[in-house]
PDB file of C-alpha atoms in Angstrom:
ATOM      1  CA  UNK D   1     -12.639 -22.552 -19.045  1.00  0.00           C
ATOM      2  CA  UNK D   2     -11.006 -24.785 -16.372  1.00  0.00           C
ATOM      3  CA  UNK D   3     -13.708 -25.306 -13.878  1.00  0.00           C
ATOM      4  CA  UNK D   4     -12.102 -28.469 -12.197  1.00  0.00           C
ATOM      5  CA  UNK D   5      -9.777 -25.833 -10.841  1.00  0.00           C
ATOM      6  CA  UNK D   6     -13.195 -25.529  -8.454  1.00  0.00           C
ATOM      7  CA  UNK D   7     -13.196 -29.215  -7.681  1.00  0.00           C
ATOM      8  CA  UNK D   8      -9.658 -28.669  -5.878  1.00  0.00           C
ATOM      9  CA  UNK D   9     -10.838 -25.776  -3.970  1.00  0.00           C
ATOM     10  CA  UNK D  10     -13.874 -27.955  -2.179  1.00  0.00           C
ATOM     11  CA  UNK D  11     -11.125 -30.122  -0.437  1.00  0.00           C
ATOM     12  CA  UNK D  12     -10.176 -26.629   1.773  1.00  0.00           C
ATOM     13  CA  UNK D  13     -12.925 -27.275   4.123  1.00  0.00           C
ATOM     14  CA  UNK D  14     -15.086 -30.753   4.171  1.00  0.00           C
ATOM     15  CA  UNK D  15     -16.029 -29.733   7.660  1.00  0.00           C
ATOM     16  CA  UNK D  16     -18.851 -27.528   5.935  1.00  0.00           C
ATOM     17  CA  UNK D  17     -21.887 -28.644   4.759  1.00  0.00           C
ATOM     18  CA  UNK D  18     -22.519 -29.049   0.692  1.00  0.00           C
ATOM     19  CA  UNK D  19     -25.516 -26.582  -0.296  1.00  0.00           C
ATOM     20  CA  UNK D  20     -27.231 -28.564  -3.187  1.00  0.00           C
ATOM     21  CA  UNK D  21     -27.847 -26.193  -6.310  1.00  0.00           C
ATOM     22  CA  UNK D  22     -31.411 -25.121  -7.044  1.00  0.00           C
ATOM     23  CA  UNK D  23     -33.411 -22.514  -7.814  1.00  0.00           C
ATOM     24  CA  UNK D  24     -34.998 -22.012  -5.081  1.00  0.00           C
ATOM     25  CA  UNK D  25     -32.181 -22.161  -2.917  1.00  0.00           C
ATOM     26  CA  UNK D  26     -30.916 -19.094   0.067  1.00  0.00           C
ATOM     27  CA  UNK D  27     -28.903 -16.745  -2.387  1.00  0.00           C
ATOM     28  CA  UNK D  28     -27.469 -14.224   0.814  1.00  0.00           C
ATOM     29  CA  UNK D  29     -24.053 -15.643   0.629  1.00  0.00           C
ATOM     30  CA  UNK D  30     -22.482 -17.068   3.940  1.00  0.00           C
ATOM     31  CA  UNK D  31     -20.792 -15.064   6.629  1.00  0.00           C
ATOM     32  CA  UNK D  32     -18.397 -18.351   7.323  1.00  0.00           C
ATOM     33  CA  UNK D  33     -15.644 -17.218   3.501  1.00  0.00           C
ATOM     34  CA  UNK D  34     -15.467 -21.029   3.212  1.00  0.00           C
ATOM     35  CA  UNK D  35     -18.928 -21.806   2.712  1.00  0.00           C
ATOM     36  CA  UNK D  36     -19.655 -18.821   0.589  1.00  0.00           C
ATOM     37  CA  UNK D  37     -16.871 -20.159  -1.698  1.00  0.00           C
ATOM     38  CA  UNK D  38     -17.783 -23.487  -2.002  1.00  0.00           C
ATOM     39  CA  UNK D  39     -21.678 -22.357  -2.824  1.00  0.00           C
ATOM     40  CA  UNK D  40     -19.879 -20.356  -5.411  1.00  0.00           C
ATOM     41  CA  UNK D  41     -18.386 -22.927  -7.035  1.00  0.00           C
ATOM     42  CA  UNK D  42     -21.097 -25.085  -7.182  1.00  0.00           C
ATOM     43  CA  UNK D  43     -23.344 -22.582  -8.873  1.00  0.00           C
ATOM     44  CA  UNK D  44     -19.990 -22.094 -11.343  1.00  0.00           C
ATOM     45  CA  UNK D  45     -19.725 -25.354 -12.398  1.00  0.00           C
ATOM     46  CA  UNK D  46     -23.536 -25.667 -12.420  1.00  0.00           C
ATOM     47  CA  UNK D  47     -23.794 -22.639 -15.166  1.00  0.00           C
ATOM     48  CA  UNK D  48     -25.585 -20.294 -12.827  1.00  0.00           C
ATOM     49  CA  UNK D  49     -22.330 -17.783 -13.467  1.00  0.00           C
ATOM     50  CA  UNK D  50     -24.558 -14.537 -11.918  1.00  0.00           C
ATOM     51  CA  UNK D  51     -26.135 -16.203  -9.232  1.00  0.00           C
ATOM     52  CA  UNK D  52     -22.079 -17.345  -7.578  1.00  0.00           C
ATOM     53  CA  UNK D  53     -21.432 -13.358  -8.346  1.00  0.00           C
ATOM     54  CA  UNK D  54     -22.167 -12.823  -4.435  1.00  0.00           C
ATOM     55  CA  UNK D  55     -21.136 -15.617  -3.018  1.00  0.00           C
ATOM     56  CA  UNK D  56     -17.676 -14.710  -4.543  1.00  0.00           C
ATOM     57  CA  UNK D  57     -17.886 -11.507  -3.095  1.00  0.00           C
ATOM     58  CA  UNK D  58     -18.674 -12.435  -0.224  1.00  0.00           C
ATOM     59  CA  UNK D  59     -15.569 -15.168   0.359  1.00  0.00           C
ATOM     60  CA  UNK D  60     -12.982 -12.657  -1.313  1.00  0.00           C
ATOM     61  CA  UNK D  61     -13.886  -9.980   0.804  1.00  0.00           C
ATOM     62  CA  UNK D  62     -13.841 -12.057   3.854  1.00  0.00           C
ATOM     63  CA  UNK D  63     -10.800 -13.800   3.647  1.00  0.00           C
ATOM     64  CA  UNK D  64      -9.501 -13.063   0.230  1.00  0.00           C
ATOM     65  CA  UNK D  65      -5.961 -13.284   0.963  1.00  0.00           C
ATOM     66  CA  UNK D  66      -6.734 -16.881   2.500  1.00  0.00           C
ATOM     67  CA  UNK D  67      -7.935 -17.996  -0.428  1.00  0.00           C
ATOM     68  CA  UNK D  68      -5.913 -16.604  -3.661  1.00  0.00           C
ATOM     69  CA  UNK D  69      -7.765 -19.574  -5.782  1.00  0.00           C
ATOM     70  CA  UNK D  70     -10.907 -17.445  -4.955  1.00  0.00           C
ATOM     71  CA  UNK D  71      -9.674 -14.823  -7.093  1.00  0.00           C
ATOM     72  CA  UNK D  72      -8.961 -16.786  -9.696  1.00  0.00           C
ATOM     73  CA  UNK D  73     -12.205 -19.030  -9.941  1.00  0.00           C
ATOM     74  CA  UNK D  74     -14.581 -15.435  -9.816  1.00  0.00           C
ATOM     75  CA  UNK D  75     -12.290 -14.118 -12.668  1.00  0.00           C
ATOM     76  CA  UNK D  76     -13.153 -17.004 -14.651  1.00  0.00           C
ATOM     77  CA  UNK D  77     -17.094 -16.431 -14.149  1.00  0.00           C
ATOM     78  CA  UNK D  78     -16.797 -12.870 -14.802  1.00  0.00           C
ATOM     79  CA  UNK D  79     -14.696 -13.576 -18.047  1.00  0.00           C
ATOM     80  CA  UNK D  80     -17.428 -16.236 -18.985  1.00  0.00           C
ATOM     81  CA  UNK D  81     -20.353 -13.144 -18.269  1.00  0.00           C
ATOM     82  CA  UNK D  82     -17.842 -11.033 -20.436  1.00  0.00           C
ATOM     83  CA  UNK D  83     -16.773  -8.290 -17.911  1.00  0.00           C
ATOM     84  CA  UNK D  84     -13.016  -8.625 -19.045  1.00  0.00           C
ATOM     85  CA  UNK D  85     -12.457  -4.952 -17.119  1.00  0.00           C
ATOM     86  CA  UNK D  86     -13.037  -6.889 -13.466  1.00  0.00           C
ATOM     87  CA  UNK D  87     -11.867 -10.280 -14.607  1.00  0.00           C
ATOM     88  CA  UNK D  88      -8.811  -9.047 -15.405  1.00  0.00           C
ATOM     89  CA  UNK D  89      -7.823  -7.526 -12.078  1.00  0.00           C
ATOM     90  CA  UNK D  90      -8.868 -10.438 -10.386  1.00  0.00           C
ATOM     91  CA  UNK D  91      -6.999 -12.460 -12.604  1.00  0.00           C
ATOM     92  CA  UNK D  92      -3.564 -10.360 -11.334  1.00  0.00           C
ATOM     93  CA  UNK D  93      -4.661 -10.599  -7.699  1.00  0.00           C
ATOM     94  CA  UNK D  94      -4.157 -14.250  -8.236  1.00  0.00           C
ATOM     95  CA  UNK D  95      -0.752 -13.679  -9.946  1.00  0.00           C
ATOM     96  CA  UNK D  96       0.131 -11.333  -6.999  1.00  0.00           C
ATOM     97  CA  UNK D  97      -0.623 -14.323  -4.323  1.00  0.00           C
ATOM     98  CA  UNK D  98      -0.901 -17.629  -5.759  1.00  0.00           C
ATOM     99  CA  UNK D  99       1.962 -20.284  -5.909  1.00  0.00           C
ATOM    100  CA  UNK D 100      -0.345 -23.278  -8.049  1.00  0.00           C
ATOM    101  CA  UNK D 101       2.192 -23.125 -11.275  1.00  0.00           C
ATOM    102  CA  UNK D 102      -0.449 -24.323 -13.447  1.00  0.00           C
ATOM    103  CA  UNK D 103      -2.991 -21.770 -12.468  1.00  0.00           C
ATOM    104  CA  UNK D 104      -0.343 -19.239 -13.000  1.00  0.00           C
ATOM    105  CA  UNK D 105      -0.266 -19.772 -16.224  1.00  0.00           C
ATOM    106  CA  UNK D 106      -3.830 -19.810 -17.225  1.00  0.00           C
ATOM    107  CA  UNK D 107      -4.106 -16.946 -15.509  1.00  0.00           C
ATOM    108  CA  UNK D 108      -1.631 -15.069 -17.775  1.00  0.00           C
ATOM    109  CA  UNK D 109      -2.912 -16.573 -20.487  1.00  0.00           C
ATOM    110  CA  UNK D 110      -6.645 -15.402 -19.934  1.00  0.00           C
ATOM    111  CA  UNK D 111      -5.595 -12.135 -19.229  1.00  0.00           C
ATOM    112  CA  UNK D 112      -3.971 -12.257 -22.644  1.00  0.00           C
ATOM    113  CA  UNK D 113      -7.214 -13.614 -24.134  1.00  0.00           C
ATOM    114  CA  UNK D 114      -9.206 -10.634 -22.212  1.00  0.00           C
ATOM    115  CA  UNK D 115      -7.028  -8.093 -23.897  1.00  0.00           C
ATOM    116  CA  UNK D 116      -7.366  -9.393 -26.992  1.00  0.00           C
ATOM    117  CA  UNK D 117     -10.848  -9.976 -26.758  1.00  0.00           C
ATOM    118  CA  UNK D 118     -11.422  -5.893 -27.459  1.00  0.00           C
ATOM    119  CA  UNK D 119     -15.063  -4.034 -26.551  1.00  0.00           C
ATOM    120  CA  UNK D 120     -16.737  -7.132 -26.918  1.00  0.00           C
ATOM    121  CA  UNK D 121     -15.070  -8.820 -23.469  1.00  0.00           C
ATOM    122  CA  UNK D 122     -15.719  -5.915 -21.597  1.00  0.00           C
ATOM    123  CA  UNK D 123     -19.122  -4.506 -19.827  1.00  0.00           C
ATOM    124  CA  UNK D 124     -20.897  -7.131 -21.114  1.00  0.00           C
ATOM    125  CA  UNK D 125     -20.031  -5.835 -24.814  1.00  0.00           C
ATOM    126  CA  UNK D 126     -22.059  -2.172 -23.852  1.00  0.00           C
ATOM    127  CA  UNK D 127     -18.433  -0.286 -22.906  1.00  0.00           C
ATOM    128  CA  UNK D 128     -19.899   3.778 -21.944  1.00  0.00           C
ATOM    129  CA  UNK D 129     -17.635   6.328 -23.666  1.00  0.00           C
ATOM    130  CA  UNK D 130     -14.177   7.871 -22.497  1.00  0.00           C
ATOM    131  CA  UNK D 131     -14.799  11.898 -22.397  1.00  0.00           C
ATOM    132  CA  UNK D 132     -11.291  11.711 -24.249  1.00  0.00           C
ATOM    133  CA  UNK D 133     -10.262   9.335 -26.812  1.00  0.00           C
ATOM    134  CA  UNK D 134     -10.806   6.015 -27.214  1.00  0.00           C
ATOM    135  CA  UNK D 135     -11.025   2.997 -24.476  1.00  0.00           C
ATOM    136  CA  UNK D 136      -8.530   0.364 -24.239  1.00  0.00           C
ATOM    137  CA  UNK D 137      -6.148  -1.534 -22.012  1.00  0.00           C
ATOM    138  CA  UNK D 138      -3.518   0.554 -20.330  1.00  0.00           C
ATOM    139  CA  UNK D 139      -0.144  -0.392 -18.566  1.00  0.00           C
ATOM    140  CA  UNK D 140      -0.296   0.819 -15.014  1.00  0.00           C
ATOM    141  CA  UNK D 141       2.498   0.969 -12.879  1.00  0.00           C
ATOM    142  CA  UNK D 142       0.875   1.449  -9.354  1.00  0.00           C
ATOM    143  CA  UNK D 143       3.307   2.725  -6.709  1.00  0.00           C
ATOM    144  CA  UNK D 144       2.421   2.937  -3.175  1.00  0.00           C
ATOM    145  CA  UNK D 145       5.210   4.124  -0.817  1.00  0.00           C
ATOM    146  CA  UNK D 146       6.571   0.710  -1.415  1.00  0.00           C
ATOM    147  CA  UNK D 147       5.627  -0.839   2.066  1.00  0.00           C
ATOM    148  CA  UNK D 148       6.059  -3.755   2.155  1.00  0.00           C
ATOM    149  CA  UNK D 149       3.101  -4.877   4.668  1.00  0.00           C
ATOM    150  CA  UNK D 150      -0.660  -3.560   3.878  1.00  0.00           C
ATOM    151  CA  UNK D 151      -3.550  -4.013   1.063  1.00  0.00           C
ATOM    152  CA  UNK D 152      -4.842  -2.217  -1.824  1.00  0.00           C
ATOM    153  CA  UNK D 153      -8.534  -2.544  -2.419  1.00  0.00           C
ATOM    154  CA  UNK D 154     -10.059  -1.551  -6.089  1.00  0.00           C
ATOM    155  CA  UNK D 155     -13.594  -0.673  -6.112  1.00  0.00           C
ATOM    156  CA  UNK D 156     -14.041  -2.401  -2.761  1.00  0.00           C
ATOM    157  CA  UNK D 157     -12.129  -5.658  -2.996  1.00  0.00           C
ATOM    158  CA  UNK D 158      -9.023  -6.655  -1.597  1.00  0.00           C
ATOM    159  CA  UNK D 159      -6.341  -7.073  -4.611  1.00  0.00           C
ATOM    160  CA  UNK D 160      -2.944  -6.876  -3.321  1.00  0.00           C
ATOM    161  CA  UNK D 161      -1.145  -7.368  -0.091  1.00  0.00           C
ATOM    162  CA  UNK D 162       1.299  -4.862  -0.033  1.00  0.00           C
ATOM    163  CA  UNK D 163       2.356  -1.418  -1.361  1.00  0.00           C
ATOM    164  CA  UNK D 164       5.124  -2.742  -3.347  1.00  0.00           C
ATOM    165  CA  UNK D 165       5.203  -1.189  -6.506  1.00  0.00           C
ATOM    166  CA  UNK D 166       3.723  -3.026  -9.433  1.00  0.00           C
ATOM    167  CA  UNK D 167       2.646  -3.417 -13.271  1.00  0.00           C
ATOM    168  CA  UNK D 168      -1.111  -3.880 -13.875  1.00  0.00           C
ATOM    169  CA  UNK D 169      -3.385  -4.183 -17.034  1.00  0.00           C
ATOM    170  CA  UNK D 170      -6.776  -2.140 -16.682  1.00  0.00           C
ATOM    171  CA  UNK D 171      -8.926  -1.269 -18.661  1.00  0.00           C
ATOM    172  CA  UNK D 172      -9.597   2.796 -19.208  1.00  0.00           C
ATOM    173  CA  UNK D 173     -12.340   4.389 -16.878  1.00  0.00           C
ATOM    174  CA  UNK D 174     -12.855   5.033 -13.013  1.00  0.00           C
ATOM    175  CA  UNK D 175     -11.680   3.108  -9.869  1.00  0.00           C
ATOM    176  CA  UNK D 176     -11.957   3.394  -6.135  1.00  0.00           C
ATOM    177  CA  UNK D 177      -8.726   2.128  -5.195  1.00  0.00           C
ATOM    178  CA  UNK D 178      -8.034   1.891  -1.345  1.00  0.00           C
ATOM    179  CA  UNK D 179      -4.750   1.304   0.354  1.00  0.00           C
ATOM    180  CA  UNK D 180      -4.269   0.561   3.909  1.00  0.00           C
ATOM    181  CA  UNK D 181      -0.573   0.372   4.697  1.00  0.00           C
ATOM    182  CA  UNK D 182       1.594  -0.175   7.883  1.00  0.00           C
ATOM    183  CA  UNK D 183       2.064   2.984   9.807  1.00  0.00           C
ATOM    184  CA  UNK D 184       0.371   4.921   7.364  1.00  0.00           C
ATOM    185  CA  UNK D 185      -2.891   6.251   7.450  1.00  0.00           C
ATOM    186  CA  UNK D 186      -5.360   4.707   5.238  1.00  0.00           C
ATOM    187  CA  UNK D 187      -6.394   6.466   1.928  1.00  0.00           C
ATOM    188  CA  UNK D 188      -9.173   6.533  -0.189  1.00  0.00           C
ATOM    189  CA  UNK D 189      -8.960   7.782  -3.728  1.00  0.00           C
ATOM    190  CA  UNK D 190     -10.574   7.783  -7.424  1.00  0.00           C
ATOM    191  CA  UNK D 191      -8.246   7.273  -9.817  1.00  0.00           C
ATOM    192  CA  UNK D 192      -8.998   7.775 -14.313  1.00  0.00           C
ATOM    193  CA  UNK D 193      -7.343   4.989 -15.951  1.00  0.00           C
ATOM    194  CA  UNK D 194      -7.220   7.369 -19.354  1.00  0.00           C
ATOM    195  CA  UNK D 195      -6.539   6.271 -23.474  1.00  0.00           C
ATOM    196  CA  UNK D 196      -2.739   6.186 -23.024  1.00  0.00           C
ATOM    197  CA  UNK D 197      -0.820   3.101 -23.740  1.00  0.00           C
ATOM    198  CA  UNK D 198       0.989   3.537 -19.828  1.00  0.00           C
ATOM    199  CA  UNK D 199       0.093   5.802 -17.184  1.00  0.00           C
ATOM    200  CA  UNK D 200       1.661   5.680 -13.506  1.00  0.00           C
ATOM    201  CA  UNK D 201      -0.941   6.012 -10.561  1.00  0.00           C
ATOM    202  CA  UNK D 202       0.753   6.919  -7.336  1.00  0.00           C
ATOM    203  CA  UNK D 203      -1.115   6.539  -3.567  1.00  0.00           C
ATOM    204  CA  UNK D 204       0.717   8.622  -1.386  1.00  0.00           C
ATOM    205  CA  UNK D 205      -0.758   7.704   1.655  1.00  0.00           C
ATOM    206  CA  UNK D 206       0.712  10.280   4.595  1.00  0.00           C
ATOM    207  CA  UNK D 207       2.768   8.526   7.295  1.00  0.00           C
ATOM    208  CA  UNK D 208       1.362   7.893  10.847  1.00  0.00           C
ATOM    209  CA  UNK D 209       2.955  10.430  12.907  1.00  0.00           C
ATOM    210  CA  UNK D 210       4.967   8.677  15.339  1.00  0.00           C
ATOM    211  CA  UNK D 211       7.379  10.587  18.530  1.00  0.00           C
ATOM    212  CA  UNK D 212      10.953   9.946  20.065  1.00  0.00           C
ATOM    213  CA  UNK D 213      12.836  12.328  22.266  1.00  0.00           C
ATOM    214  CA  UNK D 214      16.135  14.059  22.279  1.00  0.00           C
ATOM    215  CA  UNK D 215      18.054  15.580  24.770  1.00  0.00           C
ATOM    216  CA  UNK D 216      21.421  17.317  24.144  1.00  0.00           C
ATOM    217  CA  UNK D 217      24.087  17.281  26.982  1.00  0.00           C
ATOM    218  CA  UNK D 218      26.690  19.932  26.746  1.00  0.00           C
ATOM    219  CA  UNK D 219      29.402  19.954  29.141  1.00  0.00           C
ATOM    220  CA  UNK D 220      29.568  23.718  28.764  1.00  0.00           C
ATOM    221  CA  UNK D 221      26.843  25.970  31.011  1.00  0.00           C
ATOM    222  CA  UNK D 222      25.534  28.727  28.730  1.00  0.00           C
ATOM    223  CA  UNK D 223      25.982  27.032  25.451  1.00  0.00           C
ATOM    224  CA  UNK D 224      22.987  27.871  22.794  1.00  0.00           C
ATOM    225  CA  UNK D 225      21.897  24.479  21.178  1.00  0.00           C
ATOM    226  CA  UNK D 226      19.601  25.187  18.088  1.00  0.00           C
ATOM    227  CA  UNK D 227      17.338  22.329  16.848  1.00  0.00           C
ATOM    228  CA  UNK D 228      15.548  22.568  13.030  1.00  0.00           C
ATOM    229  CA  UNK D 229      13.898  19.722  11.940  1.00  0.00           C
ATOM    230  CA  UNK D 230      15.018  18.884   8.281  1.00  0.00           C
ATOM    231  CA  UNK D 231      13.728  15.444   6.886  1.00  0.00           C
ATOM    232  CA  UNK D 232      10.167  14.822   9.054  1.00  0.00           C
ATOM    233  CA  UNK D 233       8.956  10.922   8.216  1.00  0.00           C
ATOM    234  CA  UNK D 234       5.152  12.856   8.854  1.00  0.00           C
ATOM    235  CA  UNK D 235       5.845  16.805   7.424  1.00  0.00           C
ATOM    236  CA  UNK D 236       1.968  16.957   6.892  1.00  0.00           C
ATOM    237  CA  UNK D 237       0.865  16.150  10.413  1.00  0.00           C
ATOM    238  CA  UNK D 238       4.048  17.114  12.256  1.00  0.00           C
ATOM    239  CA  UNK D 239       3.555  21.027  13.986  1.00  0.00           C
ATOM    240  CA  UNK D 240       7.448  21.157  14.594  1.00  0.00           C
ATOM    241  CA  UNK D 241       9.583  24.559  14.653  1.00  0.00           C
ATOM    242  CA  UNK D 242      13.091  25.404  14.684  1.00  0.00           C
ATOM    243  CA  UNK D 243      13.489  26.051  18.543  1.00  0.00           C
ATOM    244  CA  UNK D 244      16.704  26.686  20.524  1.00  0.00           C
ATOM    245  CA  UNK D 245      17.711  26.079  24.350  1.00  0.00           C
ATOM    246  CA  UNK D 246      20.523  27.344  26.652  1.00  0.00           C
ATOM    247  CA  UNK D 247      22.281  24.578  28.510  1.00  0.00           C
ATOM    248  CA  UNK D 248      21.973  22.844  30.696  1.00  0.00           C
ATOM    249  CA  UNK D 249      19.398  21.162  28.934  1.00  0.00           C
ATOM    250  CA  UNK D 250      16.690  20.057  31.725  1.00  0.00           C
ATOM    251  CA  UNK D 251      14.655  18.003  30.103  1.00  0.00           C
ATOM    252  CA  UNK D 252      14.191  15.613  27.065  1.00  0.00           C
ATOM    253  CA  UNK D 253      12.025  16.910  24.560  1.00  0.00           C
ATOM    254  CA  UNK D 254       9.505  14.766  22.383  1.00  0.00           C
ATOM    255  CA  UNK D 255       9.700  14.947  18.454  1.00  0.00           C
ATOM    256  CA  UNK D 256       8.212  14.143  15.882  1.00  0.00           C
ATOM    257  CA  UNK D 257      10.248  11.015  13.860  1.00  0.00           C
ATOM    258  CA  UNK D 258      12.671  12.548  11.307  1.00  0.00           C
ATOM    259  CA  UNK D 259      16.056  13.966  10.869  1.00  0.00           C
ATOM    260  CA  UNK D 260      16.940  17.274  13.027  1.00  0.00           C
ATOM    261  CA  UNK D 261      19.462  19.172  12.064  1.00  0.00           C
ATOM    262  CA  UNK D 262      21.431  20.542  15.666  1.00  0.00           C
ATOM    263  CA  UNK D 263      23.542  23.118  16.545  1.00  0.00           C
ATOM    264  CA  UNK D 264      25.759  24.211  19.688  1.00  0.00           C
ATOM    265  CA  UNK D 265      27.254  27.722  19.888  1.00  0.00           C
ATOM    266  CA  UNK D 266      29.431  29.512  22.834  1.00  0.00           C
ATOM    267  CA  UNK D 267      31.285  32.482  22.710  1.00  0.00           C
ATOM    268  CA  UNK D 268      35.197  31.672  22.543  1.00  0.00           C
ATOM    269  CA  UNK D 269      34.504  28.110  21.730  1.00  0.00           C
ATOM    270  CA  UNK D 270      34.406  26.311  18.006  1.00  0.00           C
ATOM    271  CA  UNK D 271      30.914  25.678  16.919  1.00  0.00           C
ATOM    272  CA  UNK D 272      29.964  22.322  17.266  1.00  0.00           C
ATOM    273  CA  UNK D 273      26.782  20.788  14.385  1.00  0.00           C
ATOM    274  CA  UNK D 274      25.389  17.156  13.528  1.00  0.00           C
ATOM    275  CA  UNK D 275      22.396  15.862  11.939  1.00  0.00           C
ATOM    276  CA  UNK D 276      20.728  13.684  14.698  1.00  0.00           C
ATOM    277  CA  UNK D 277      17.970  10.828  13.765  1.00  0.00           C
ATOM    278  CA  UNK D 278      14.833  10.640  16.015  1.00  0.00           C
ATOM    279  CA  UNK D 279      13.253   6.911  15.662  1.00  0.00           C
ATOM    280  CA  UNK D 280      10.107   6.208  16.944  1.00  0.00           C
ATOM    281  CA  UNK D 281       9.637   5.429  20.834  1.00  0.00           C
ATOM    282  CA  UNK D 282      13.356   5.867  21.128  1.00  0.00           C
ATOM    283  CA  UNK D 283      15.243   8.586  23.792  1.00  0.00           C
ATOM    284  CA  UNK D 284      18.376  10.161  21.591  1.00  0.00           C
ATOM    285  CA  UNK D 285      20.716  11.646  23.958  1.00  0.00           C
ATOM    286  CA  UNK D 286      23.612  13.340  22.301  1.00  0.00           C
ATOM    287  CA  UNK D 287      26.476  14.068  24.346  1.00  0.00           C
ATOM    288  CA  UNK D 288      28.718  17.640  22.901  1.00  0.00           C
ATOM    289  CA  UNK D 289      32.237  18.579  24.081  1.00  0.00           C
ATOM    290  CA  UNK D 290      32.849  22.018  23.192  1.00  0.00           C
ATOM    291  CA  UNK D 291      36.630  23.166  22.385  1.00  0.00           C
ATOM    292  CA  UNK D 292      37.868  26.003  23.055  1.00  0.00           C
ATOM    293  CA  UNK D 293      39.410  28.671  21.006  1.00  0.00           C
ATOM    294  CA  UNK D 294      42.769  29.766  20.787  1.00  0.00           C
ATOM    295  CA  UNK D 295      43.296  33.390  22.240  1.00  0.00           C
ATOM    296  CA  UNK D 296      42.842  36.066  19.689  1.00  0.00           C
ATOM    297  CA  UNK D 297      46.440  37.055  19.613  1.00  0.00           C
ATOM    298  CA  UNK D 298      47.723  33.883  18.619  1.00  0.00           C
ATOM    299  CA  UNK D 299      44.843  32.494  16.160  1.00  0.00           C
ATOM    300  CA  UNK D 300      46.445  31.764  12.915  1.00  0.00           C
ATOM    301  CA  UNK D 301      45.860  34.925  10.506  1.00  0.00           C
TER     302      UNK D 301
END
């Protein structure tokens, strides 16, 4: 175990003062993330692996994605107290985030040694029983609308920084994953990591329902302009209906975001039909010139 990976993370902040390690020393971790991961470190590299447990905690969920070496240092601890099924996550988080070539590797490699490591690396060698089959490490390709600006939290902690789809080792059981994405609303799940060698766990947060406007300006009195929403970026929260309106149209109308299929109809003149895009906080004014149709005697039979 590389603990001098620590002594590199103490340089991030000599402002704060060093906490000597002792037993009787204040165990409720810091509110300021650098202190609590410096205290954590020092009780690390001093042995005490389950007293830095909080103080770990404490920095990642602070400022975890401030600090990717955080991940990295608590997944060594929890790797040391055997629990292979967190280490290993934390491990990826620092894949996911961290640039230090070195630490890359190791990483990778640990995760490697985790896997290998079988029962006895996980739950402190006391796995509890799968209600199907047997427990083991599973392939998981988590996909989350692909956005690329958010977070995904598992059981509480702040993993990964965006919903970008990606491959994860886990180890079978239960999670609370978590994913707060841009102009989504956030979600909260449980997901069963099962005894299949892959599974695919999809968080379909729903979309934030955002509005434009459309008007439609027909230079025809009378015409009948028919609007039906098709493609809605928010079809769970948007209460839209297929409405129609006889020109001249008055007044813009708000929408939903989405694709609207529209329509413009007058007797004796062709129909006229697009599909017209409304973007968020944007006025769409469409502008329709209606032809006329030839006289029924002389239409082509």
């Amino acid at each position: 175990m590389m603990w001098s990976r620590m002594a590199r993370v103490m340089s991030i902040a000599m402002m704060a003062s060093m906490m000597a390690v002792n037993a009787g020393a204040q165990e409720t971790p810091s509110s300021n993330p650098v202190e609590a991961l410096q205290r954590a470190n020092r009780l690390a590299m001093a042995g005490a692996w389950t007293r830095s447990v909080p103080h770990y905690e404490a920095a990642i969920l602070k400022a975890g994605e401030n600090f990717p070496i955080a991940y990295f240092n608590f997944a060594e601890v929890l790797r040391a107290k055997k629990q292979c099924e967190r280490a290993v996550l934390f491990y990826q988080a620092y894949l996911d985030r961290g640039d230090a070539q070195d630490v890359i590797e190791e990483s990778r490699q640990n995760v490697q040694n985790c896997i290998d490591g079988g029962a006895e690396m996980v739950f402190e060698g006391n796995e509890p029983p799968l209600s199907e089959g047997e427990p083991r490490w599973v392939r998981v390709t988590l996909v989350a609308r692909d956005v690329a600006r958010g977070r995904i939290d598992i059981d509480g902690f702040p993993m990964f920084f965006s919903g970008e789809e990606r491959q994860l080792w886990m180890r079978s059981g239960s999670y609370r994953v978590g994913a707060t994405l841009a102009d989504h609303e956030p979600l909260q799940t449980e997901i069963v990591i099962g005894s299949a060698p892959e599974q695919r766990v999809e968080l379909n947060a729903e979309p934030m329902l955002f509005t434009g406007s459309l008007k439609v300006l027909v230079d025809r009195p009378g015409a009948k302009v028919r609007v039906e929403p098709r493609e809605l970026d928010a079809p769970q929260r948007a209460r839209i209906e297929t409405f129609e309106v006889l020109t001249p149209w008055e007044e813009a109308r708000e929408l939903p975001t989405g694709t609207y299929f529209v329509e413009v109809t007058l007797a004796d003149h062709h129909r006229w039909i697009r599909n017209v895009e409304i973007e968020r906080d944007r006025p769409s004014e469409v502008n329709v010139r209606l032809r006329r149709m030839l006289p029924e005697a002389i239409r082509p039979r």
